[in-house]
Structure formats: structure tokens, C-alpha cells
């Protein structure tokens, strides 16, 4: 199947700093990628839809100025958590679909810990 | 709006016994249904999907699911459970074939296979 790579897999940062997470589709082009946040023992919460060459579409309640999304190419989307706080600590996962009628493929996830 | 319900927070089954993980959905339109599995601190792995056609769908690792339109269900099944099947399972739905269309996930069901 198609491969989506996410980096880093784990990151620890100090409160107030910013962290960038990358999501790459390795063997297909993705005009659309999705960013999810997963809380402990909870389902995936869709944060935003990342659109290549245009602004991301954020879900209700997600701060767009805090979670900056850039989809500069057909194979790369980045999520930057700005001015991170301990409550931003979570598991962040991206996904993309190779094309019409296909399932979504997920990155390995990034465990963010803000101390 | 689309939604997915996984009524069981956890399912326990003895190794070698058949397992069922339940899922019901609500959509306006024809659903595209998916099952994913997640191991600790990992991304989601695709198991199987229903797009159209035969209501019984076979997927990875011996799993299968049956689409029941009248009951709006898509239960995941396996004839003989393995200890290695212990993980978190997510049912998901999407309306439309496009990869740009968002997927809605259930809250997840933890499967525990007891040796």
C-alpha cells in the first residue's frame, strides 16, 4: 500500500517554544492531507484539512494561529505547534489518500510532550 | 453530518475463539466504511474497506467485516482470535470516494485477547 511518513516520531520541547511536525507521502501525490490529534484512550479528532497550495481548513474549536499548517508541495504537509504548552502534549497523526476510492493511509504519529 | 458509533469500549475474548467488534454508522448518502488497527504509540494500519459490491469484505490478518445496510452496521470479525490481535480498533466512515473528503472515526474499541 501507499506510504505516509511522519517525522519526528517523538519530540519533547519546552513550554513556549514551537515544534514542527512533517508529513510526507512517499510514493504518491496528495493534494489533501489531514491532521488528527489523539488524546489518551480517545478517538482521533480531526484538527484540519491541509490543501496543497492553499490555506488549511480548520475544524471548529481548533486554533489556526496555534496550529499552523503548510502544504507547500504535493508530498509534504507540516504542522507547527506554536508557543507550545503542556496541554498541547498529545499524539498527532497525519493521513492522506492516494486517489479517488482509496482508503486513507496514516503516518506513524508524533508523540509531543511539552515540559 | 456523518458519525460512527462503537458501542463497546473494550472486548475481551479467549485466544482461538471468534471475535466481533461492533460498529454502526450514520450518513447522508452512500457510505465508504473502513476498519483500522492501532498498536501502542503507532499510527493507524488499514485493515479493510467497504466501497460497494459484496457485503462481506475480507481484509488483512484474517479479519473480515459485514456491511449491513438495513442495520447501518459494519461489524469486524475474525473466526479465531490471536493474542497478537490485541490492539485498538477504529471503525471509520466517509461519504464520497474522493481522497479529499474527511473521514470520521469511532471512539475505538480495545480488543484484549486472553491466552
PDB file of C-alpha atoms in Angstrom:
ATOM      1  CA  UNK A   1       0.000   0.000   0.000  1.00  0.00           C
ATOM      2  CA  UNK A   2       0.859   3.652  -0.125  1.00  0.00           C
ATOM      3  CA  UNK A   3       3.266   5.022   2.458  1.00  0.00           C
ATOM      4  CA  UNK A   4       2.892   8.101   4.570  1.00  0.00           C
ATOM      5  CA  UNK A   5       5.889   9.056   6.666  1.00  0.00           C
ATOM      6  CA  UNK A   6       5.714  11.303   9.681  1.00  0.00           C
ATOM      7  CA  UNK A   7       8.654  12.897  11.445  1.00  0.00           C
ATOM      8  CA  UNK A   8       9.645  13.069  14.201  1.00  0.00           C
ATOM      9  CA  UNK A   9       8.078  10.129  15.979  1.00  0.00           C
ATOM     10  CA  UNK A  10       8.741  11.664  19.376  1.00  0.00           C
ATOM     11  CA  UNK A  11       9.597  15.169  20.460  1.00  0.00           C
ATOM     12  CA  UNK A  12      10.000  16.841  23.810  1.00  0.00           C
ATOM     13  CA  UNK A  13      10.022  20.612  23.905  1.00  0.00           C
ATOM     14  CA  UNK A  14       9.986  23.352  26.475  1.00  0.00           C
ATOM     15  CA  UNK A  15       6.890  25.352  27.151  1.00  0.00           C
ATOM     16  CA  UNK A  16       6.742  28.437  24.944  1.00  0.00           C
ATOM     17  CA  UNK A  17       8.731  27.017  22.060  1.00  0.00           C
ATOM     18  CA  UNK A  18       7.450  25.880  18.670  1.00  0.00           C
ATOM     19  CA  UNK A  19       7.576  22.413  17.198  1.00  0.00           C
ATOM     20  CA  UNK A  20       7.262  21.378  13.560  1.00  0.00           C
ATOM     21  CA  UNK A  21       5.933  18.005  12.501  1.00  0.00           C
ATOM     22  CA  UNK A  22       6.333  16.792   8.925  1.00  0.00           C
ATOM     23  CA  UNK A  23       4.048  14.505   6.989  1.00  0.00           C
ATOM     24  CA  UNK A  24       5.217  13.118   3.660  1.00  0.00           C
ATOM     25  CA  UNK A  25       3.546  10.907   1.115  1.00  0.00           C
ATOM     26  CA  UNK A  26       6.441   8.804  -0.144  1.00  0.00           C
ATOM     27  CA  UNK A  27       5.050   7.122  -3.220  1.00  0.00           C
ATOM     28  CA  UNK A  28       2.070   9.175  -4.240  1.00  0.00           C
ATOM     29  CA  UNK A  29       0.967  12.755  -4.534  1.00  0.00           C
ATOM     30  CA  UNK A  30      -1.595  14.104  -2.151  1.00  0.00           C
ATOM     31  CA  UNK A  31      -3.392  17.348  -2.764  1.00  0.00           C
ATOM     32  CA  UNK A  32      -5.138  16.854   0.535  1.00  0.00           C
ATOM     33  CA  UNK A  33      -3.757  15.667   3.848  1.00  0.00           C
ATOM     34  CA  UNK A  34      -5.430  15.520   7.218  1.00  0.00           C
ATOM     35  CA  UNK A  35      -4.090  16.234  10.665  1.00  0.00           C
ATOM     36  CA  UNK A  36      -5.534  14.482  13.699  1.00  0.00           C
ATOM     37  CA  UNK A  37      -4.953  14.708  17.399  1.00  0.00           C
ATOM     38  CA  UNK A  38      -5.439  11.727  19.641  1.00  0.00           C
ATOM     39  CA  UNK A  39      -5.956  12.050  23.352  1.00  0.00           C
ATOM     40  CA  UNK A  40      -5.279   9.128  25.694  1.00  0.00           C
ATOM     41  CA  UNK A  41      -7.847   6.385  25.217  1.00  0.00           C
ATOM     42  CA  UNK A  42      -9.758   8.589  22.824  1.00  0.00           C
ATOM     43  CA  UNK A  43     -10.579   8.587  19.210  1.00  0.00           C
ATOM     44  CA  UNK A  44      -8.943  10.678  16.590  1.00  0.00           C
ATOM     45  CA  UNK A  45     -10.028  14.273  16.498  1.00  0.00           C
ATOM     46  CA  UNK A  46      -9.712  15.859  13.106  1.00  0.00           C
ATOM     47  CA  UNK A  47      -7.893  19.140  13.518  1.00  0.00           C
ATOM     48  CA  UNK A  48      -7.637  20.392   9.976  1.00  0.00           C
ATOM     49  CA  UNK A  49      -7.603  19.564   6.318  1.00  0.00           C
ATOM     50  CA  UNK A  50      -4.377  20.567   4.618  1.00  0.00           C
ATOM     51  CA  UNK A  51      -4.748  21.650   0.996  1.00  0.00           C
ATOM     52  CA  UNK A  52      -1.776  21.918  -1.322  1.00  0.00           C
ATOM     53  CA  UNK A  53      -1.174  25.479  -2.388  1.00  0.00           C
ATOM     54  CA  UNK A  54      -3.948  26.978  -0.314  1.00  0.00           C
ATOM     55  CA  UNK A  55      -4.964  27.628   3.241  1.00  0.00           C
ATOM     56  CA  UNK A  56      -5.848  24.784   5.543  1.00  0.00           C
ATOM     57  CA  UNK A  57      -9.413  24.237   6.634  1.00  0.00           C
ATOM     58  CA  UNK A  58      -9.651  24.019  10.397  1.00  0.00           C
ATOM     59  CA  UNK A  59     -12.296  22.202  12.383  1.00  0.00           C
ATOM     60  CA  UNK A  60     -14.377  24.104  14.846  1.00  0.00           C
ATOM     61  CA  UNK A  61     -12.556  24.834  18.058  1.00  0.00           C
ATOM     62  CA  UNK A  62      -9.052  24.379  16.634  1.00  0.00           C
ATOM     63  CA  UNK A  63      -6.899  27.488  16.888  1.00  0.00           C
ATOM     64  CA  UNK A  64      -5.415  28.142  13.489  1.00  0.00           C
ATOM     65  CA  UNK A  65      -2.841  30.552  14.862  1.00  0.00           C
ATOM     66  CA  UNK A  66      -1.600  27.953  17.275  1.00  0.00           C
ATOM     67  CA  UNK A  67      -1.559  25.019  14.902  1.00  0.00           C
ATOM     68  CA  UNK A  68      -0.018  26.304  11.705  1.00  0.00           C
ATOM     69  CA  UNK A  69      -0.359  24.089   8.674  1.00  0.00           C
ATOM     70  CA  UNK A  70       1.630  24.441   5.490  1.00  0.00           C
ATOM     71  CA  UNK A  71       1.133  22.231   2.454  1.00  0.00           C
ATOM     72  CA  UNK A  72       3.800  23.549   0.153  1.00  0.00           C
ATOM     73  CA  UNK A  73       4.062  20.594  -2.192  1.00  0.00           C
ATOM     74  CA  UNK A  74       2.080  17.575  -3.292  1.00  0.00           C
ATOM     75  CA  UNK A  75       4.061  15.321  -0.989  1.00  0.00           C
ATOM     76  CA  UNK A  76       4.630  17.386   2.130  1.00  0.00           C
ATOM     77  CA  UNK A  77       2.459  18.955   4.777  1.00  0.00           C
ATOM     78  CA  UNK A  78       3.770  20.400   8.020  1.00  0.00           C
ATOM     79  CA  UNK A  79       2.065  21.115  11.316  1.00  0.00           C
ATOM     80  CA  UNK A  80       3.717  23.644  13.587  1.00  0.00           C
ATOM     81  CA  UNK A  81       2.583  23.865  17.171  1.00  0.00           C
ATOM     82  CA  UNK A  82       3.420  27.406  18.174  1.00  0.00           C
ATOM     83  CA  UNK A  83       4.113  28.582  21.705  1.00  0.00           C
ATOM     84  CA  UNK A  84       3.519  25.086  22.970  1.00  0.00           C
ATOM     85  CA  UNK A  85       2.040  24.478  26.404  1.00  0.00           C
ATOM     86  CA  UNK A  86       1.797  21.279  28.422  1.00  0.00           C
ATOM     87  CA  UNK A  87      -1.845  20.887  27.423  1.00  0.00           C
ATOM     88  CA  UNK A  88      -0.693  20.569  23.806  1.00  0.00           C
ATOM     89  CA  UNK A  89       1.017  17.329  24.725  1.00  0.00           C
ATOM     90  CA  UNK A  90      -0.632  14.664  22.652  1.00  0.00           C
ATOM     91  CA  UNK A  91      -0.286  12.195  19.821  1.00  0.00           C
ATOM     92  CA  UNK A  92      -0.563  13.859  16.417  1.00  0.00           C
ATOM     93  CA  UNK A  93      -1.240  11.816  13.300  1.00  0.00           C
ATOM     94  CA  UNK A  94      -1.466  12.758   9.645  1.00  0.00           C
ATOM     95  CA  UNK A  95      -3.153  10.937   6.814  1.00  0.00           C
ATOM     96  CA  UNK A  96      -3.531  11.118   3.053  1.00  0.00           C
ATOM     97  CA  UNK A  97      -5.315   9.226   0.308  1.00  0.00           C
ATOM     98  CA  UNK A  98      -3.616   8.361  -2.975  1.00  0.00           C
ATOM     99  CA  UNK A  99      -6.724   8.909  -5.012  1.00  0.00           C
ATOM    100  CA  UNK A 100     -10.385   8.532  -5.545  1.00  0.00           C
ATOM    101  CA  UNK A 101     -11.942   5.488  -3.954  1.00  0.00           C
ATOM    102  CA  UNK A 102      -8.894   4.646  -1.893  1.00  0.00           C
ATOM    103  CA  UNK A 103      -8.554   4.423   1.823  1.00  0.00           C
ATOM    104  CA  UNK A 104      -6.569   6.885   3.880  1.00  0.00           C
ATOM    105  CA  UNK A 105      -3.033   5.966   4.844  1.00  0.00           C
ATOM    106  CA  UNK A 106      -1.639   7.178   8.100  1.00  0.00           C
ATOM    107  CA  UNK A 107       1.707   8.342   9.296  1.00  0.00           C
ATOM    108  CA  UNK A 108       3.302   6.699  12.287  1.00  0.00           C
ATOM    109  CA  UNK A 109       2.256   9.511  14.552  1.00  0.00           C
ATOM    110  CA  UNK A 110       4.216  12.010  16.621  1.00  0.00           C
ATOM    111  CA  UNK A 111       4.203  11.918  20.386  1.00  0.00           C
ATOM    112  CA  UNK A 112       4.607  15.523  21.540  1.00  0.00           C
ATOM    113  CA  UNK A 113       5.487  16.192  25.148  1.00  0.00           C
ATOM    114  CA  UNK A 114       5.675  19.790  26.329  1.00  0.00           C
ATOM    115  CA  UNK A 115       7.514  20.287  29.604  1.00  0.00           C
TER     116      UNK A 115
ATOM    117  CA  UNK B   1     -23.244  15.012   9.102  1.00  0.00           C
ATOM    118  CA  UNK B   2     -21.629  11.629   9.399  1.00  0.00           C
ATOM    119  CA  UNK B   3     -20.975   9.708  12.580  1.00  0.00           C
ATOM    120  CA  UNK B   4     -19.730   6.357  13.764  1.00  0.00           C
ATOM    121  CA  UNK B   5     -20.585   4.520  16.954  1.00  0.00           C
ATOM    122  CA  UNK B   6     -18.530   1.803  18.545  1.00  0.00           C
ATOM    123  CA  UNK B   7     -20.660   0.760  21.491  1.00  0.00           C
ATOM    124  CA  UNK B   8     -18.031  -1.293  23.274  1.00  0.00           C
ATOM    125  CA  UNK B   9     -15.104   0.372  24.944  1.00  0.00           C
ATOM    126  CA  UNK B  10     -13.367  -2.969  25.334  1.00  0.00           C
ATOM    127  CA  UNK B  11     -13.872  -6.503  24.073  1.00  0.00           C
ATOM    128  CA  UNK B  12     -12.274  -9.485  25.765  1.00  0.00           C
ATOM    129  CA  UNK B  13     -12.011 -12.806  24.002  1.00  0.00           C
ATOM    130  CA  UNK B  14     -10.114 -16.007  24.620  1.00  0.00           C
ATOM    131  CA  UNK B  15      -7.424 -16.994  22.157  1.00  0.00           C
ATOM    132  CA  UNK B  16      -8.837 -19.254  19.462  1.00  0.00           C
ATOM    133  CA  UNK B  17     -12.392 -18.025  19.912  1.00  0.00           C
ATOM    134  CA  UNK B  18     -14.198 -15.941  17.311  1.00  0.00           C
ATOM    135  CA  UNK B  19     -14.248 -12.207  17.874  1.00  0.00           C
ATOM    136  CA  UNK B  20     -16.622  -9.432  16.900  1.00  0.00           C
ATOM    137  CA  UNK B  21     -16.050  -5.710  17.253  1.00  0.00           C
ATOM    138  CA  UNK B  22     -19.203  -3.713  16.634  1.00  0.00           C
ATOM    139  CA  UNK B  23     -19.687  -0.598  14.571  1.00  0.00           C
ATOM    140  CA  UNK B  24     -22.726   1.331  13.430  1.00  0.00           C
ATOM    141  CA  UNK B  25     -22.776   4.434  11.286  1.00  0.00           C
ATOM    142  CA  UNK B  26     -24.962   7.326  10.280  1.00  0.00           C
ATOM    143  CA  UNK B  27     -24.512   9.152   6.996  1.00  0.00           C
ATOM    144  CA  UNK B  28     -26.441  11.016   4.360  1.00  0.00           C
ATOM    145  CA  UNK B  29     -25.590   9.170   1.209  1.00  0.00           C
ATOM    146  CA  UNK B  30     -23.690   6.031   0.392  1.00  0.00           C
ATOM    147  CA  UNK B  31     -21.041   5.224   2.959  1.00  0.00           C
ATOM    148  CA  UNK B  32     -17.471   4.216   2.451  1.00  0.00           C
ATOM    149  CA  UNK B  33     -16.569   2.195   5.539  1.00  0.00           C
ATOM    150  CA  UNK B  34     -13.182   1.318   6.950  1.00  0.00           C
ATOM    151  CA  UNK B  35     -11.552  -0.547   9.794  1.00  0.00           C
ATOM    152  CA  UNK B  36      -8.155   0.407  11.149  1.00  0.00           C
ATOM    153  CA  UNK B  37      -5.999  -1.081  13.889  1.00  0.00           C
ATOM    154  CA  UNK B  38      -3.628   0.837  16.137  1.00  0.00           C
ATOM    155  CA  UNK B  39      -0.840  -0.610  18.233  1.00  0.00           C
ATOM    156  CA  UNK B  40       0.563   1.423  21.166  1.00  0.00           C
ATOM    157  CA  UNK B  41       2.297   4.641  20.134  1.00  0.00           C
ATOM    158  CA  UNK B  42       1.837   3.865  16.462  1.00  0.00           C
ATOM    159  CA  UNK B  43      -0.194   5.242  13.628  1.00  0.00           C
ATOM    160  CA  UNK B  44      -3.224   3.511  12.215  1.00  0.00           C
ATOM    161  CA  UNK B  45      -2.953   0.494   9.940  1.00  0.00           C
ATOM    162  CA  UNK B  46      -5.616  -0.182   7.361  1.00  0.00           C
ATOM    163  CA  UNK B  47      -7.453  -3.497   7.752  1.00  0.00           C
ATOM    164  CA  UNK B  48     -10.285  -3.447   5.235  1.00  0.00           C
ATOM    165  CA  UNK B  49     -12.858  -1.320   3.491  1.00  0.00           C
ATOM    166  CA  UNK B  50     -16.322  -1.482   2.021  1.00  0.00           C
ATOM    167  CA  UNK B  51     -16.946   0.616  -1.030  1.00  0.00           C
ATOM    168  CA  UNK B  52     -19.537  -1.298  -2.995  1.00  0.00           C
ATOM    169  CA  UNK B  53     -20.366  -4.835  -4.023  1.00  0.00           C
ATOM    170  CA  UNK B  54     -20.250  -7.901  -1.832  1.00  0.00           C
ATOM    171  CA  UNK B  55     -21.400  -7.140   1.701  1.00  0.00           C
ATOM    172  CA  UNK B  56     -18.775  -9.412   3.205  1.00  0.00           C
ATOM    173  CA  UNK B  57     -15.368  -7.843   2.953  1.00  0.00           C
ATOM    174  CA  UNK B  58     -12.152  -9.687   3.679  1.00  0.00           C
ATOM    175  CA  UNK B  59      -9.100  -7.850   4.870  1.00  0.00           C
ATOM    176  CA  UNK B  60      -5.669  -8.172   6.384  1.00  0.00           C
ATOM    177  CA  UNK B  61      -4.618 -10.648   9.097  1.00  0.00           C
ATOM    178  CA  UNK B  62      -7.710 -12.817   8.644  1.00  0.00           C
ATOM    179  CA  UNK B  63     -10.189 -10.100   9.541  1.00  0.00           C
ATOM    180  CA  UNK B  64     -13.466  -9.587   7.752  1.00  0.00           C
ATOM    181  CA  UNK B  65     -16.439  -7.293   8.094  1.00  0.00           C
ATOM    182  CA  UNK B  66     -20.020  -7.436   7.002  1.00  0.00           C
ATOM    183  CA  UNK B  67     -21.835  -4.421   5.667  1.00  0.00           C
ATOM    184  CA  UNK B  68     -25.493  -4.397   6.670  1.00  0.00           C
ATOM    185  CA  UNK B  69     -27.340  -1.513   5.116  1.00  0.00           C
ATOM    186  CA  UNK B  70     -30.641  -2.062   6.910  1.00  0.00           C
ATOM    187  CA  UNK B  71     -28.961  -2.088  10.297  1.00  0.00           C
ATOM    188  CA  UNK B  72     -26.368   0.509   9.281  1.00  0.00           C
ATOM    189  CA  UNK B  73     -23.689  -1.702  10.733  1.00  0.00           C
ATOM    190  CA  UNK B  74     -20.202  -2.769   9.745  1.00  0.00           C
ATOM    191  CA  UNK B  75     -19.016  -5.213  12.405  1.00  0.00           C
ATOM    192  CA  UNK B  76     -15.475  -6.512  12.342  1.00  0.00           C
ATOM    193  CA  UNK B  77     -14.993 -10.240  12.763  1.00  0.00           C
ATOM    194  CA  UNK B  78     -12.351 -12.912  12.911  1.00  0.00           C
ATOM    195  CA  UNK B  79     -13.005 -16.657  13.219  1.00  0.00           C
ATOM    196  CA  UNK B  80     -10.123 -17.373  15.592  1.00  0.00           C
ATOM    197  CA  UNK B  81      -8.501 -14.679  17.701  1.00  0.00           C
ATOM    198  CA  UNK B  82      -4.761 -14.448  18.298  1.00  0.00           C
ATOM    199  CA  UNK B  83      -3.029 -12.816  21.243  1.00  0.00           C
ATOM    200  CA  UNK B  84      -1.255 -10.606  18.712  1.00  0.00           C
ATOM    201  CA  UNK B  85      -4.633  -9.211  17.653  1.00  0.00           C
ATOM    202  CA  UNK B  86      -4.792  -7.305  20.935  1.00  0.00           C
ATOM    203  CA  UNK B  87      -4.888  -3.643  19.943  1.00  0.00           C
ATOM    204  CA  UNK B  88      -7.160  -0.661  19.488  1.00  0.00           C
ATOM    205  CA  UNK B  89      -9.605  -0.907  16.599  1.00  0.00           C
ATOM    206  CA  UNK B  90     -11.262   2.008  14.864  1.00  0.00           C
ATOM    207  CA  UNK B  91     -14.243   1.997  12.575  1.00  0.00           C
ATOM    208  CA  UNK B  92     -14.484   4.918  10.172  1.00  0.00           C
ATOM    209  CA  UNK B  93     -16.831   6.307   7.551  1.00  0.00           C
ATOM    210  CA  UNK B  94     -16.506   8.647   4.636  1.00  0.00           C
ATOM    211  CA  UNK B  95     -19.212   9.896   2.320  1.00  0.00           C
ATOM    212  CA  UNK B  96     -17.834  10.067  -1.165  1.00  0.00           C
ATOM    213  CA  UNK B  97     -14.952   8.444  -2.942  1.00  0.00           C
ATOM    214  CA  UNK B  98     -12.669  11.427  -3.010  1.00  0.00           C
ATOM    215  CA  UNK B  99      -9.471  11.318  -1.015  1.00  0.00           C
ATOM    216  CA  UNK B 100     -10.038  14.954  -0.194  1.00  0.00           C
ATOM    217  CA  UNK B 101     -13.118  14.098   1.810  1.00  0.00           C
ATOM    218  CA  UNK B 102     -12.675  13.718   5.517  1.00  0.00           C
ATOM    219  CA  UNK B 103     -13.047  10.504   7.409  1.00  0.00           C
ATOM    220  CA  UNK B 104     -14.942  10.301  10.670  1.00  0.00           C
ATOM    221  CA  UNK B 105     -13.751   7.809  13.250  1.00  0.00           C
ATOM    222  CA  UNK B 106     -15.459   5.985  16.062  1.00  0.00           C
ATOM    223  CA  UNK B 107     -14.026   6.257  19.553  1.00  0.00           C
ATOM    224  CA  UNK B 108     -12.201   2.978  19.217  1.00  0.00           C
ATOM    225  CA  UNK B 109     -12.605  -0.428  20.823  1.00  0.00           C
ATOM    226  CA  UNK B 110      -9.812  -2.037  22.734  1.00  0.00           C
ATOM    227  CA  UNK B 111      -9.536  -5.709  21.912  1.00  0.00           C
ATOM    228  CA  UNK B 112      -7.916  -7.895  24.510  1.00  0.00           C
ATOM    229  CA  UNK B 113      -7.212 -11.489  23.506  1.00  0.00           C
ATOM    230  CA  UNK B 114      -6.575 -13.647  26.537  1.00  0.00           C
ATOM    231  CA  UNK B 115      -4.107 -16.537  26.196  1.00  0.00           C
TER     232      UNK B 115
END
